[in-house]
C-alpha atoms as one frame of an Amber mdcrd trajectory, in Angstrom:
protein
 -53.163-203.778  67.484 -52.892-200.070  66.629 -50.998-198.627  63.678 -49.801
-195.079  64.296 -49.087-192.416  61.691 -48.709-188.654  61.752 -51.853-186.606
  61.334 -52.130-184.271  58.387 -50.256-186.668  56.084 -52.691-188.049  53.518
 -50.115-190.444  52.052 -49.531-192.109  55.412 -53.261-192.125  56.162 -54.022
-193.824  52.831 -51.207-196.310  53.357 -52.458-197.110  56.867 -55.939-197.771
  55.472 -54.494-200.054  52.777 -52.483-201.994  55.376 -55.581-202.456  57.523
 -57.549-203.707  54.497 -54.801-206.217  53.580 -54.577-207.586  57.129 -58.322
-208.044  57.585 -58.623-211.199  55.393 -55.821-212.712  57.501 -57.941-212.243
  60.623 -55.802-209.411  61.968 -57.778-206.423  63.217 -55.792-203.202  62.950
 -56.935-199.963  64.534 -55.589-196.758  63.036 -54.508-193.777  65.086 -52.964
-190.512  63.993 -51.406-187.779  66.025 -48.684-185.183  66.170 -45.102-186.409
  66.060 -44.992-185.884  69.833 -47.960-188.230  70.260 -46.530-190.754  67.813
 -43.217-190.673  69.736 -45.007-191.713  72.924 -46.515-194.736  71.156 -43.898
-195.857  68.611 -42.014-198.195  70.947 -45.036-200.358  71.682 -47.065-200.088
  68.457 -46.469-200.400  64.723 -45.738-196.950  63.297 -45.565-195.622  59.747
 -42.310-193.798  59.116 -40.920-192.213  56.000 -37.276-193.105  55.550 -34.896
-193.242  52.674 -31.241-192.565  52.188 -28.418-193.386  49.848 -26.197-193.712
  52.923 -25.891-197.240  54.386 -25.789-195.697  57.864 -29.567-195.887  57.639
 -29.148-199.644  58.135 -27.177-198.912  61.300 -29.862-196.567  62.579 -32.645
-199.091  61.937 -30.968-202.271  63.126 -28.191-201.525  65.611 -28.989-202.398
  69.199 -26.884-199.335  70.111 -29.410-197.142  68.256 -32.442-198.728  69.930
 -34.827-196.050  71.116 -32.520-193.172  70.190 -34.761-190.486  68.709 -36.670
-192.221  65.885 -34.014-194.889  65.322 -34.768-198.557  65.943 -38.066-197.837
  67.708 -38.820-201.557  68.069 -35.591-202.104  70.047 -34.428-204.733  67.543
 -31.359-206.620  68.747 -29.352-209.347  67.017 -25.706-209.868  68.014 -24.750
-211.173  64.568 -26.340-208.181  62.848 -24.555-205.877  65.290 -21.261-207.590
  64.395 -21.863-207.070  60.653 -22.724-203.425  61.287 -19.499-202.944  63.225
 -17.485-204.712  60.507 -18.971-202.337  57.932 -18.120-199.313  60.069 -14.576
-200.589  60.642 -13.891-201.386  56.984 -11.063-199.258  55.536 -12.999-198.355
  52.360 -16.622-198.202  51.327 -15.932-200.954  48.781 -14.753-203.302  51.530
 -17.735-202.301  53.686 -20.372-203.247  51.095 -20.352-207.022  51.809 -20.846
-206.361  55.520 -23.744-203.965  54.862 -25.298-206.683  52.687 -24.823-209.258
  55.447 -26.846-207.039  57.784 -29.886-207.977  55.688 -28.991-211.682  55.318
 -25.727-213.544  55.776 -26.987-217.011  54.885 -28.080-217.812  58.449 -29.573
-214.669  59.949 -30.163-211.009  59.310 -32.518-208.112  59.805 -34.138-208.480
  56.364 -37.155-210.480  55.222 -35.249-213.804  55.062 -34.220-213.322  58.683
 -35.854-211.411  61.493 -37.896-209.076  59.254 -37.196-206.316  61.762 -38.601
-203.578  59.550 -41.394-203.723  56.963 -40.475-201.666  53.897 -43.776-200.915
  52.206 -43.210-198.650  49.239 -41.140-196.087  47.441 -42.966-192.847  46.777
 -42.637-191.600  43.220 -42.548-187.819  43.033 -44.150-185.782  40.274 -42.625
-182.514  39.142 -44.176-179.952  36.842 -41.590-178.194  34.719 -41.327-175.839
  31.830 -41.362-177.910  28.614 -38.136-176.175  27.573 -36.189-177.717  30.468
 -34.594-181.127  29.988 -33.968-182.432  33.518 -31.626-185.166  32.305 -31.524
-188.559  33.968 -33.262-188.297  37.346 -31.412-189.208  40.514 -32.873-191.759
  42.944 -35.650-190.249  45.027 -34.805-190.403  48.703 -37.073-189.277  51.495
 -36.618-185.724  52.667 -34.029-184.760  50.093 -33.786-182.361  47.186 -33.475
-185.213  44.693 -34.779-183.176  41.788 -31.811-180.822  42.247 -29.170-183.553
  42.615 -28.347-183.380  38.919 -28.829-179.647  38.421 -25.557-179.489  36.484
 -27.131-181.780  33.840 -30.212-179.651  33.186 -30.454-178.139  29.726 -32.580
-175.405  28.211 -33.896-176.852  24.937 -35.894-173.946  23.515 -34.311-171.316
  21.275
């Protein structure tokens, strides 16, 4: 079993090493392999792969779990397919408001019988949330921080709330 991650990313390398160490006492031998994204792409459909994802948009659930997204770019690289999950995804997309869509998005994870989440098929292993550190001028009050999502400008999401506190 080989776990792939992108080279040059110390966070993913360290995480891969931690995963290997946790699996060893269970009798699971995990080889680690890094490469460029092009190399990872060639291997991600047949091997576990470390990705960095994160979004405040529930469409990320669609991209991870929809059989229609299987193998499209980096979406659903394990070709996960569950007809009930697909139905919940479609119900969420068809809902007239985001409020009416929320229960269907939740049912994607677990609907009491099946789902893509850990109670169901466990189609994706969410490992951690990276906490970002920012160095700022002590005179700047950044206000209440926004949720940190992968690949975003989260620190700037509440720019309108920043205050200069020094006179």
